[in-house]
Coordinates of C-alpha atoms (C1' of nucleotides) in Angstrom, one line a residue:
Chain P
M1 CA -28.3 -32.2 -0.3
P2 CA -28.3 -32.7 -4.2
N3 CA -25.0 -34.0 -5.4
S4 CA -25.2 -33.3 -8.8
T5 CA -21.6 -34.9 -9.6
K6 CA -22.5 -38.5 -9.3
Q7 CA -20.0 -41.1 -9.9
S8 CA -21.0 -42.6 -13.2
G9 CA -19.5 -45.9 -12.4
P10 CA -21.6 -48.9 -10.9
V11 CA -20.8 -48.7 -7.2
Q12 CA -21.6 -52.0 -5.6
V13 CA -21.1 -51.3 -2.0
A14 CA -23.2 -48.1 -1.9
D15 CA -24.0 -44.9 -3.3
W16 CA -20.9 -43.2 -1.7
V17 CA -18.7 -41.3 -4.1
D18 CA -15.0 -40.9 -3.8
P19 CA -14.4 -37.2 -2.9
C20 CA -11.0 -37.2 -4.0
S21 CA -10.6 -38.4 -7.6
A22 CA -12.7 -35.7 -8.9
C23 CA -11.5 -32.8 -6.6
D24 CA -10.7 -29.5 -8.3
A25 CA -8.6 -28.5 -5.2
R26 CA -6.2 -31.3 -5.4
A27 CA -3.6 -29.9 -7.7
A28 CA -3.3 -27.1 -5.1
S29 CA -3.5 -29.3 -1.9
V30 CA -1.3 -31.6 -0.1
C31 CA -2.9 -34.5 -1.7
R32 CA -1.3 -33.8 -5.0
A33 CA 1.6 -35.6 -3.5
V34 CA -0.3 -38.8 -3.3
P35 CA -0.4 -41.0 -6.3
N36 CA -3.8 -41.9 -7.6
E37 CA -3.7 -45.3 -6.6
K38 CA -3.3 -44.5 -2.9
L39 CA -5.7 -41.5 -2.9
Q40 CA -8.4 -43.9 -1.4
R41 CA -6.5 -44.2 1.9
L42 CA -7.0 -40.5 2.2
A43 CA -10.8 -40.7 1.2
D44 CA -11.2 -43.3 3.6
C45 CA -10.7 -41.1 6.6
L46 CA -11.8 -37.7 5.6
T47 CA -15.2 -35.9 6.1
V48 CA -16.1 -33.0 3.8
K49 CA -17.3 -30.2 6.0
H50 CA -19.0 -26.8 5.2
Y51 CA -18.9 -23.6 7.1
E52 CA -20.7 -20.3 6.5
A53 CA -19.1 -16.9 6.8
G54 CA -18.3 -16.1 10.4
E55 CA -18.3 -19.6 11.6
T56 CA -15.6 -21.1 13.7
L57 CA -13.5 -23.9 12.4
V58 CA -11.1 -24.1 15.3
F59 CA -11.4 -22.6 18.8
D60 CA -8.4 -21.5 20.6
G61 CA -7.7 -24.1 23.1
D62 CA -9.6 -26.8 21.5
S63 CA -7.9 -30.3 21.6
A64 CA -6.2 -30.7 18.5
S65 CA -8.4 -33.5 17.2
H66 CA -8.3 -32.9 13.4
V67 CA -6.4 -31.5 10.6
Y68 CA -7.9 -29.7 7.8
N69 CA -7.4 -29.0 4.0
I70 CA -9.3 -26.1 2.5
T71 CA -10.8 -26.8 -0.9
S72 CA -12.7 -23.7 -1.2
G73 CA -13.3 -20.1 0.4
S74 CA -11.0 -18.4 2.8
V75 CA -10.3 -18.6 6.4
K76 CA -8.5 -16.4 9.1
V77 CA -6.1 -17.8 11.6
F78 CA -5.6 -15.7 14.8
R79 CA -4.3 -15.8 18.2
S80 CA -5.1 -13.4 21.0
L81 CA -4.0 -11.9 24.4
A82 CA -6.1 -12.1 27.6
D83 CA -7.4 -8.5 27.1
G84 CA -8.6 -9.1 23.5
R85 CA -5.6 -7.8 21.5
R86 CA -5.4 -9.9 18.5
A87 CA -3.3 -10.8 15.7
I88 CA -4.2 -12.8 12.6
T89 CA -1.2 -15.0 11.8
G90 CA -2.4 -16.0 8.4
F91 CA -5.1 -16.2 5.7
L92 CA -5.8 -19.7 4.2
F93 CA -7.3 -20.3 0.8
R94 CA -8.1 -23.2 -1.4
G95 CA -5.3 -25.7 -1.3
D96 CA -4.1 -24.6 2.1
F97 CA -3.5 -27.0 5.1
L98 CA -4.3 -26.2 8.8
G99 CA -3.4 -28.2 11.7
L100 CA 0.2 -28.8 11.8
V101 CA 1.0 -28.5 15.6
G102 CA 3.3 -30.0 18.0
S103 CA 1.1 -30.2 21.0
D104 CA -2.3 -31.7 21.2
V105 CA -4.1 -28.3 21.7
F106 CA -4.8 -25.8 19.3
S107 CA -3.0 -22.4 20.2
F108 CA -4.9 -20.5 17.7
G109 CA -8.5 -20.0 16.4
A110 CA -9.8 -20.2 12.9
E111 CA -12.8 -18.7 11.3
A112 CA -14.4 -18.8 8.0
L113 CA -14.4 -15.4 6.1
E114 CA -16.8 -16.6 3.6
S115 CA -18.4 -19.9 2.6
V116 CA -15.8 -22.5 3.1
Q117 CA -15.5 -26.1 2.2
L118 CA -12.7 -28.4 3.4
C119 CA -11.7 -31.8 4.2
R120 CA -11.3 -32.7 7.7
F121 CA -9.0 -35.6 8.8
P122 CA -9.0 -37.0 12.3
R123 CA -5.4 -36.3 13.6
K124 CA -4.7 -39.8 14.6
A125 CA -5.6 -41.2 11.1
F126 CA -3.7 -38.7 9.5
R127 CA -0.5 -39.3 11.4
E128 CA -0.8 -42.9 10.3
L129 CA -1.3 -41.9 6.7
L130 CA 1.9 -39.8 7.0
M131 CA 3.7 -43.0 8.0
Q132 CA 2.2 -45.0 5.1
L133 CA 2.7 -42.2 2.5
P134 CA 6.2 -40.9 2.7
E135 CA 5.3 -38.6 -0.4
L136 CA 2.7 -36.9 1.8
E137 CA 5.1 -36.5 4.7
A138 CA 7.7 -34.8 2.4
E139 CA 5.0 -32.6 0.9
L140 CA 4.1 -31.6 4.3
L141 CA 7.7 -30.6 5.2
D142 CA 8.0 -28.8 2.1
R143 CA 5.0 -26.7 2.9
A144 CA 6.0 -26.1 6.4
S145 CA 9.3 -24.9 5.2
H146 CA 7.5 -22.4 2.8
E147 CA 5.3 -21.3 5.7
L148 CA 8.0 -20.7 7.9
E149 CA 9.7 -18.4 5.4
A150 CA 6.5 -16.7 4.8
A151 CA 6.2 -16.1 8.6
Q152 CA 9.8 -14.6 8.8
D153 CA 9.0 -12.2 5.9
Q154 CA 5.8 -11.2 8.1
L155 CA 8.2 -10.7 11.2
L156 CA 10.2 -8.4 9.0
L157 CA 7.0 -6.6 8.1
L158 CA 5.7 -6.3 11.4
S159 CA 9.2 -5.3 13.0
R160 CA 10.4 -2.8 10.6
K161 CA 7.9 -1.7 7.8
T162 CA 5.7 1.5 7.9
A163 CA 2.0 1.2 7.5
L164 CA 2.3 2.1 3.8
E165 CA 4.8 -0.6 3.2
R166 CA 2.8 -3.1 5.2
V167 CA -0.4 -2.6 3.1
A168 CA 1.5 -2.3 -0.1
S169 CA 3.2 -5.7 0.8
F170 CA -0.1 -7.3 1.7
I171 CA -1.7 -6.3 -1.5
L172 CA 1.0 -7.7 -3.5
R173 CA 1.3 -10.8 -1.6
L174 CA -2.5 -11.6 -1.7
E175 CA -2.3 -11.1 -5.4
E176 CA 0.4 -13.4 -5.7
R177 CA -1.2 -16.2 -4.0
A178 CA -4.5 -15.6 -5.9
R179 CA -2.4 -15.9 -9.1
E180 CA -0.9 -19.2 -7.9
R181 CA -4.4 -20.4 -7.4
G182 CA -5.1 -19.6 -11.1
E183 CA -7.2 -16.3 -10.4
T184 CA -6.5 -13.5 -12.3
G185 CA -7.7 -9.9 -12.6
P186 CA -7.9 -7.5 -9.6
V187 CA -7.3 -8.8 -6.1
H188 CA -10.5 -9.7 -4.3
F189 CA -10.5 -9.1 -0.5
T190 CA -12.4 -11.6 1.3
M191 CA -11.5 -9.9 4.8
I192 CA -12.7 -6.7 6.2
R193 CA -10.2 -3.8 7.1
A194 CA -10.2 -4.9 10.7
D195 CA -8.9 -8.1 9.7
M196 CA -6.3 -6.7 7.6
A197 CA -5.3 -4.4 10.4
D198 CA -4.8 -7.4 12.8
Y199 CA -2.8 -9.1 10.2
L200 CA -0.6 -6.0 9.7
G201 CA -0.3 -4.8 13.2
L202 CA -2.3 -1.7 12.5
T203 CA -5.7 -0.2 13.1
T204 CA -8.6 -0.2 10.7
E205 CA -8.1 3.5 10.2
T206 CA -4.4 3.1 9.4
V207 CA -5.3 0.4 6.9
S208 CA -7.8 2.6 5.2
R209 CA -5.6 5.6 5.2
S210 CA -2.9 3.5 3.7
F211 CA -5.3 2.5 1.0
S212 CA -6.5 5.9 0.3
K213 CA -2.8 7.1 -0.3
L214 CA -1.9 4.1 -2.5
K215 CA -5.1 5.1 -4.7
R216 CA -4.4 8.6 -4.6
D217 CA -0.8 8.1 -5.6
G218 CA -1.9 5.9 -8.6
F219 CA -0.6 2.6 -7.5
I220 CA -3.8 0.9 -7.3
Q221 CA -7.5 1.3 -8.3
L222 CA -10.4 0.2 -6.0
V223 CA -12.9 -1.7 -8.0
E224 CA -16.3 -2.9 -7.1
G225 CA -16.7 -6.1 -5.2
N226 CA -14.0 -5.0 -2.6
A227 CA -11.2 -5.4 -5.0
A228 CA -8.1 -3.7 -6.2
Q229 CA -6.4 -3.4 -9.3
I230 CA -2.6 -3.0 -9.3
V231 CA -1.8 -0.2 -11.6
R232 CA 1.9 0.1 -11.4
R233 CA 3.3 -3.2 -9.9
E234 CA 7.0 -2.3 -10.0
R235 CA 6.4 1.0 -8.1
L236 CA 4.3 -0.8 -5.7
E237 CA 6.8 -3.3 -5.2
A238 CA 9.4 -0.7 -4.5
V239 CA 7.1 0.9 -1.9
A240 CA 6.6 -2.5 -0.3
E241 CA 10.1 -3.2 -0.1
G242 CA 10.9 0.3 1.4
A243 CA 12.7 1.8 -1.5
F244 CA 11.0 5.2 -0.8
G245 CA 12.4 6.3 2.4
E246 CA 13.4 9.7 1.5
H247 CA 11.5 10.6 -1.7
R248 CA 8.0 11.5 -2.4
A249 CA 6.2 10.5 -5.5
Chain Y
M1 CA 46.3 -17.4 15.8
P2 CA 47.6 -20.7 17.4
N3 CA 45.4 -23.3 16.4
S4 CA 46.1 -26.1 18.9
T5 CA 43.9 -28.7 17.1
K6 CA 46.1 -29.3 14.1
Q7 CA 44.9 -31.8 11.5
S8 CA 47.2 -34.5 12.7
G9 CA 48.8 -35.3 9.2
P10 CA 48.2 -37.6 6.4
V11 CA 45.8 -40.2 7.8
Q12 CA 45.7 -43.5 5.9
V13 CA 42.3 -44.5 6.7
A14 CA 42.3 -44.9 10.3
D15 CA 42.8 -42.0 12.8
W16 CA 39.3 -40.7 12.0
V17 CA 36.7 -40.9 14.9
D18 CA 33.0 -40.9 14.6
P19 CA 31.9 -37.4 15.5
C20 CA 28.2 -38.5 16.5
S21 CA 28.4 -41.6 18.9
A22 CA 29.9 -39.3 21.5
C23 CA 28.2 -36.0 20.7
D24 CA 26.9 -34.3 23.7
A25 CA 24.4 -32.2 21.6
R26 CA 22.8 -35.2 20.2
A27 CA 20.1 -35.5 22.9
A28 CA 19.0 -31.9 21.8
S29 CA 19.4 -32.2 18.0
V30 CA 17.4 -33.8 15.3
C31 CA 19.9 -36.7 15.3
R32 CA 18.2 -37.9 18.5
A33 CA 15.6 -39.5 16.2
V34 CA 18.1 -41.5 14.4
P35 CA 18.8 -44.9 16.0
N36 CA 22.3 -45.6 16.9
E37 CA 23.0 -48.1 14.2
K38 CA 22.0 -45.6 11.5
L39 CA 24.2 -42.8 12.9
Q40 CA 26.9 -43.5 10.9
R41 CA 25.1 -42.6 7.9
L42 CA 25.0 -39.0 9.2
A43 CA 28.4 -39.0 10.2
D44 CA 29.4 -39.9 6.7
C45 CA 28.2 -36.8 5.3
L46 CA 28.8 -34.0 7.8
T47 CA 31.6 -31.7 8.4
V48 CA 32.1 -30.2 11.8
K49 CA 32.7 -26.4 11.6
H50 CA 33.7 -23.9 14.0
Y51 CA 32.9 -20.1 13.8
E52 CA 34.1 -17.1 16.1
A53 CA 31.7 -14.6 17.3
G54 CA 30.8 -12.3 14.5
E55 CA 31.5 -14.5 11.7
T56 CA 28.9 -15.2 9.1
L57 CA 27.5 -18.8 8.7
V58 CA 25.2 -17.9 5.9
F59 CA 25.0 -14.9 3.7
D60 CA 21.4 -13.7 2.4
G61 CA 21.2 -14.7 -1.2
D62 CA 23.8 -17.6 -1.0
S63 CA 22.8 -20.8 -2.7
A64 CA 21.2 -23.0 -0.1
S65 CA 23.8 -25.8 -0.4
H66 CA 24.2 -26.9 3.0
V67 CA 22.0 -27.3 6.1
Y68 CA 23.3 -26.9 9.8
N69 CA 22.9 -28.3 13.2
I70 CA 24.2 -26.2 16.1
T71 CA 26.1 -28.2 18.6
S72 CA 27.3 -25.1 20.8
G73 CA 27.3 -21.5 21.0
S74 CA 24.6 -19.2 19.7
V75 CA 23.5 -17.7 16.4
K76 CA 21.2 -15.0 15.1
V77 CA 19.3 -15.4 12.0
F78 CA 18.0 -12.4 10.2
R79 CA 16.7 -10.7 7.2
S80 CA 17.0 -7.3 5.9
L81 CA 15.3 -4.5 3.7
A82 CA 17.2 -2.8 1.0
D83 CA 17.8 0.2 3.0
G84 CA 19.2 -1.6 6.0
R85 CA 16.4 -2.1 8.2
R86 CA 16.7 -5.4 9.8
A87 CA 14.6 -8.0 11.7
I88 CA 16.3 -10.9 13.7
T89 CA 14.0 -13.8 12.8
G90 CA 15.4 -16.0 15.6
F91 CA 18.2 -17.1 17.9
L92 CA 19.6 -20.5 17.5
F93 CA 21.3 -22.5 20.4
R94 CA 22.7 -26.1 20.8
G95 CA 20.4 -28.4 19.2
D96 CA 18.8 -26.0 16.8
F97 CA 18.5 -27.0 13.2
L98 CA 19.2 -24.4 10.4
G99 CA 18.4 -24.4 6.7
L100 CA 14.8 -25.9 6.2
V101 CA 13.9 -23.9 3.1
G102 CA 11.7 -24.4 0.1
S103 CA 13.8 -22.6 -2.4
D104 CA 17.5 -23.2 -3.3
V105 CA 18.6 -19.9 -2.1
F106 CA 18.8 -18.6 1.4
S107 CA 16.6 -15.7 2.0
F108 CA 18.2 -15.0 5.4
G109 CA 21.7 -14.3 6.9
A110 CA 23.0 -16.1 10.0
E111 CA 25.9 -15.1 12.3
A112 CA 27.6 -16.4 15.3
L113 CA 26.9 -14.4 18.5
E114 CA 29.7 -16.2 20.1
S115 CA 32.1 -19.1 19.6
V116 CA 29.9 -21.6 17.7
Q117 CA 30.4 -25.3 16.6
L118 CA 28.2 -27.0 14.2
C119 CA 27.7 -29.9 11.9
R120 CA 27.2 -29.1 8.3
F121 CA 25.4 -31.3 5.7
P122 CA 25.4 -30.9 2.1
R123 CA 21.7 -30.1 1.3
K124 CA 21.6 -32.9 -1.3
A125 CA 23.1 -35.6 0.8
F126 CA 20.8 -34.6 3.5
R127 CA 17.7 -34.8 1.4
E128 CA 18.8 -38.5 0.7
L129 CA 19.2 -39.0 4.3
L130 CA 15.7 -37.7 4.7
M131 CA 14.3 -40.5 2.4
Q132 CA 16.4 -43.2 4.0
L133 CA 15.6 -42.2 7.6
P134 CA 11.8 -41.6 8.0
E135 CA 12.5 -41.2 11.6
L136 CA 14.7 -38.1 11.0
E137 CA 11.9 -36.6 8.5
A138 CA 9.3 -37.0 11.3
E139 CA 11.5 -35.3 13.7
L140 CA 12.0 -32.5 11.2
L141 CA 8.4 -32.0 10.4
D142 CA 7.8 -31.9 14.2
R143 CA 10.5 -29.2 14.7
A144 CA 9.0 -27.2 11.8
S145 CA 5.6 -27.4 13.5
H146 CA 7.0 -26.1 16.7
E147 CA 9.0 -23.3 14.9
L148 CA 5.9 -22.4 13.2
E149 CA 3.9 -22.1 16.6
A150 CA 6.7 -20.1 17.9
A151 CA 6.8 -17.8 15.0
Q152 CA 3.1 -17.1 15.3
D153 CA 3.7 -16.1 18.9
Q154 CA 6.3 -13.8 17.9
L155 CA 3.8 -12.4 15.1
L156 CA 1.4 -11.5 18.0
L157 CA 4.2 -10.0 20.1
L158 CA 5.3 -7.9 17.2
S159 CA 1.8 -7.0 16.2
R160 CA 0.2 -6.3 19.6
K161 CA 2.3 -6.0 22.5
T162 CA 3.9 -3.0 24.1
A163 CA 7.7 -2.6 24.5
L164 CA 7.6 -3.7 28.3
E165 CA 5.5 -6.8 27.2
R166 CA 7.9 -7.7 24.4
V167 CA 11.0 -7.3 26.5
A168 CA 9.4 -9.4 29.4
S169 CA 8.2 -12.0 27.0
F170 CA 11.8 -12.2 25.4
I171 CA 13.3 -12.8 28.9
L172 CA 11.0 -15.5 29.8
R173 CA 11.2 -17.2 26.5
L174 CA 14.9 -17.2 26.6
E175 CA 15.0 -18.6 30.0
E176 CA 12.4 -21.3 29.1
R177 CA 14.8 -22.4 26.2
A178 CA 17.9 -22.2 28.4
R179 CA 16.3 -24.7 30.9
E180 CA 15.3 -27.0 28.0
R181 CA 18.9 -27.1 27.4
G182 CA 19.7 -28.0 30.9
E183 CA 20.9 -24.6 31.9
T184 CA 19.9 -23.3 35.1
G185 CA 20.2 -20.1 37.1
P186 CA 20.2 -16.6 35.8
V187 CA 19.3 -16.1 31.9
H188 CA 22.6 -15.4 30.2
F189 CA 22.2 -13.0 27.2
T190 CA 24.5 -13.9 24.3
M191 CA 23.3 -11.0 22.2
I192 CA 23.6 -7.3 22.5
R193 CA 20.7 -4.9 23.0
A194 CA 20.7 -4.1 19.4
D195 CA 20.3 -7.6 18.4
M196 CA 17.3 -7.7 20.9
A197 CA 15.9 -4.6 19.5
D198 CA 16.0 -6.1 16.0
Y199 CA 14.3 -9.2 17.4
L200 CA 11.6 -7.3 19.3
G201 CA 10.8 -4.7 16.6
L202 CA 12.2 -1.8 18.9
T203 CA 15.2 0.3 19.3
T204 CA 18.3 -0.3 21.6
E205 CA 17.1 2.6 23.7
T206 CA 13.6 1.3 24.2
V207 CA 15.0 -2.2 25.2
S208 CA 17.4 -0.7 27.5
R209 CA 14.5 1.5 29.1
S210 CA 12.5 -1.6 29.4
F211 CA 15.1 -3.5 31.1
S212 CA 15.6 -0.6 33.5
K213 CA 11.8 -0.6 34.3
L214 CA 11.6 -4.2 34.7
K215 CA 14.7 -3.9 37.2
R216 CA 13.2 -1.0 38.9
D217 CA 10.0 -2.6 39.5
G218 CA 11.5 -5.7 41.0
F219 CA 10.8 -8.2 38.2
I220 CA 14.5 -8.9 37.3
Q221 CA 18.0 -8.4 38.7
L222 CA 20.6 -7.9 36.4
V223 CA 23.7 -9.9 37.4
E224 CA 27.4 -9.8 36.0
G225 CA 28.2 -11.6 32.9
N226 CA 25.2 -9.9 31.0
A227 CA 22.7 -12.0 32.7
A228 CA 19.3 -11.5 34.5
Q229 CA 17.9 -13.3 37.5
I230 CA 14.1 -13.5 37.2
V231 CA 12.6 -12.5 40.6
R232 CA 8.9 -12.9 40.4
R233 CA 8.4 -15.1 37.6
E234 CA 4.4 -15.1 37.8
R235 CA 4.3 -11.3 37.9
L236 CA 6.7 -11.2 35.1
E237 CA 4.5 -13.6 32.9
A238 CA 1.6 -11.6 33.7
V239 CA 3.4 -8.4 32.3
A240 CA 4.4 -10.5 29.3
E241 CA 1.0 -11.4 28.4
G242 CA -0.5 -8.0 29.0
A243 CA -2.3 -8.4 32.3
F244 CA -1.5 -4.9 33.2
G245 CA -3.4 -2.8 31.0
E246 CA -4.8 -0.4 33.3
H247 CA -2.8 -1.0 36.7
R248 CA 0.5 0.3 37.8
A249 CA 2.7 -1.7 40.0
Chain V
dC1 C1' 45.1 5.9 30.2
dG2 C1' 42.8 6.6 26.0
dT3 C1' 39.9 4.3 22.5
dT4 C1' 36.2 1.9 21.1
dC5 C1' 31.9 -0.5 21.7
dG6 C1' 28.0 -0.9 24.1
dT7 C1' 24.6 0.7 27.6
dT8 C1' 21.9 3.9 29.8
dT9 C1' 19.4 8.1 30.5
dG10 C1' 17.3 12.7 28.9
dA11 C1' 14.8 15.7 25.9
dA12 C1' 12.1 16.4 21.5
dT13 C1' 9.9 14.5 17.6
dG14 C1' 6.8 12.1 14.9
dG15 C1' 3.9 8.0 13.2
dC16 C1' 0.5 5.6 14.4
dA17 C1' -3.3 5.0 17.8
dT18 C1' -7.3 6.9 19.7
dC19 C1' -11.5 9.4 19.7
dA20 C1' -15.2 11.2 17.0
dA21 C1' -17.9 12.1 12.9
dT22 C1' -19.6 11.2 8.4
dC23 C1' -20.2 8.5 4.4
dC24 C1' -21.4 4.3 2.0
dT25 C1' -23.3 -0.1 1.3
dT26 C1' -26.3 -3.8 2.2
dG27 C1' -30.3 -5.7 3.7
dT28 C1' -34.9 -5.3 5.6
dG29 C1' -39.8 -4.1 6.3
dG30 C1' -43.3 -0.9 5.7
Chain H
dC1 C1' -39.8 1.9 -4.1
dC2 C1' -38.1 4.2 -0.2
dA3 C1' -37.0 4.8 4.8
dC4 C1' -34.3 3.0 8.0
dA5 C1' -30.9 0.4 10.5
dA6 C1' -26.4 -1.7 11.0
dG7 C1' -22.0 -2.8 9.8
dG8 C1' -18.3 -1.2 7.5
dA9 C1' -15.0 2.4 5.3
dT10 C1' -13.1 6.9 5.3
dT11 C1' -11.6 11.2 6.9
dG12 C1' -10.4 14.5 10.6
dA13 C1' -8.5 16.1 15.2
dT14 C1' -5.9 15.1 19.2
dG15 C1' -2.7 12.4 22.0
dC16 C1' 0.6 9.0 23.3
dC17 C1' 4.3 5.5 22.9
dA18 C1' 8.2 4.6 20.9
dT19 C1' 11.6 6.7 18.0
dT20 C1' 15.2 9.9 17.3
dC21 C1' 18.7 12.9 18.5
dA22 C1' 22.0 13.7 22.0
dA23 C1' 25.1 13.1 25.8
dA24 C1' 27.0 10.8 29.6
dC25 C1' 28.5 6.4 31.5
dG26 C1' 30.7 1.9 31.8
dA27 C1' 33.5 -2.0 30.5
dA28 C1' 36.9 -4.1 27.7
dC29 C1' 41.3 -3.9 25.5
dG30 C1' 45.7 -2.3 23.7

DNA sequence: CGTTCGTTTGAATGGCATCAATCCTTGTGG
DNA sequence: CCACAAGGATTGATGCCATTCAAACGAACG
């Protein structure tokens, strides 16, 4: 595997390069909270892993031996009922952290949606890092808080929003997160309709119908590469928040 | 309204008692992580507050100036859409913590379901406590992790479970939490059907019908005081997890 | 004893699921 | 380069579960 970004410094010990100092996902990841001089402690216990689309990162029921930080690509996280019904509980992108669990067994699965690169830490080592690096623990708590809020928004979506409102919310949220990662232009969907459906508590057909309606009504334009251009953001936001109960565009 | 606990007058310095050392909610609360000798730091910045049923603890949109620890009673936490549709995102009981948010504004409301007592901390002071007491921060992270997992279970419930499965899951979960607090016997419901409905993404009528069916089929018995006795737990758990797709009892 | 609030039950409606067919895109091999 | 296969997306027809509308019932309270 030809690593083109060789550390130009004269490394005495070995040919090993620090994966952290030059990491372009750092600004978006938990490790941004770790000062440069302590970054080596992270580097010391991580393994860089790579997954292709469709590969499984975490099997439901696996012992929770590691935690993960996504550095590129995207991932779906899901949990299932015995008979196969499934809910996707979240999509992860560059900078997202995975593996914060109370118990020692994962109660969810995770699968790559496209080519994914991530840093994997042994849970035990990570736990010790947390004790050594209070900045890191604070960052994690902060992220957990945000995730909790996002989850509560999703509870409202699943409890009370119509199919159209769900899809509109989804597109807007996905675009917002892409912008946070510095990606501009049309929202690119790395997941298929069935995944959106499992995330939104709908079926593929209903997701597709909702997309069609949003397109027909001029809120979005589908563009090549499985992406959507938001046309009238404010109107779309109004739809997403249920402002059109009685009206018809 | 005869308030029997009158503030007993202009105290010089003395009459004040440490509210923490004798607190019977401590074993269930975040403060259990704080060693005895540091407990005073918590006591120094908290206010004991009391709410009656129906009173609002937190208004949606309020500046997030405080965090809360419930010491008795129960609370509903909810968020709403502009047109009044509402989802209850959680019920809180003795030992539960409220107020972990990223932003400085609450994006949810909270209301007492019955007489509630809690400890209120100024957010700023609590933040400093967190830095001084790593045990407390670890405890909070642990709780946040568990809450996140619970939220994901709820996402699956709202996405994919039938009305009957939702209500069965709800009863079981409520009973489990009551047992964790040391309460035995029938599950006592402190919330009305409409609240259950807003929690389960249903209507009051559908919740009521599901209760009736569970009773008719011998899974639960309704007992006085708005409570339910679980009759055949394993069968009820099977219902809650969707084991009866094709069958009929 | 009447009022209010909550619960339960019944009947009808509707939004999304289900079933089904077609279209579109992508990749492969002749 | 085209034919073909396979997976995914879209659109249409029909059905069903939960909602909506409606009414009766029950408990708490003044």
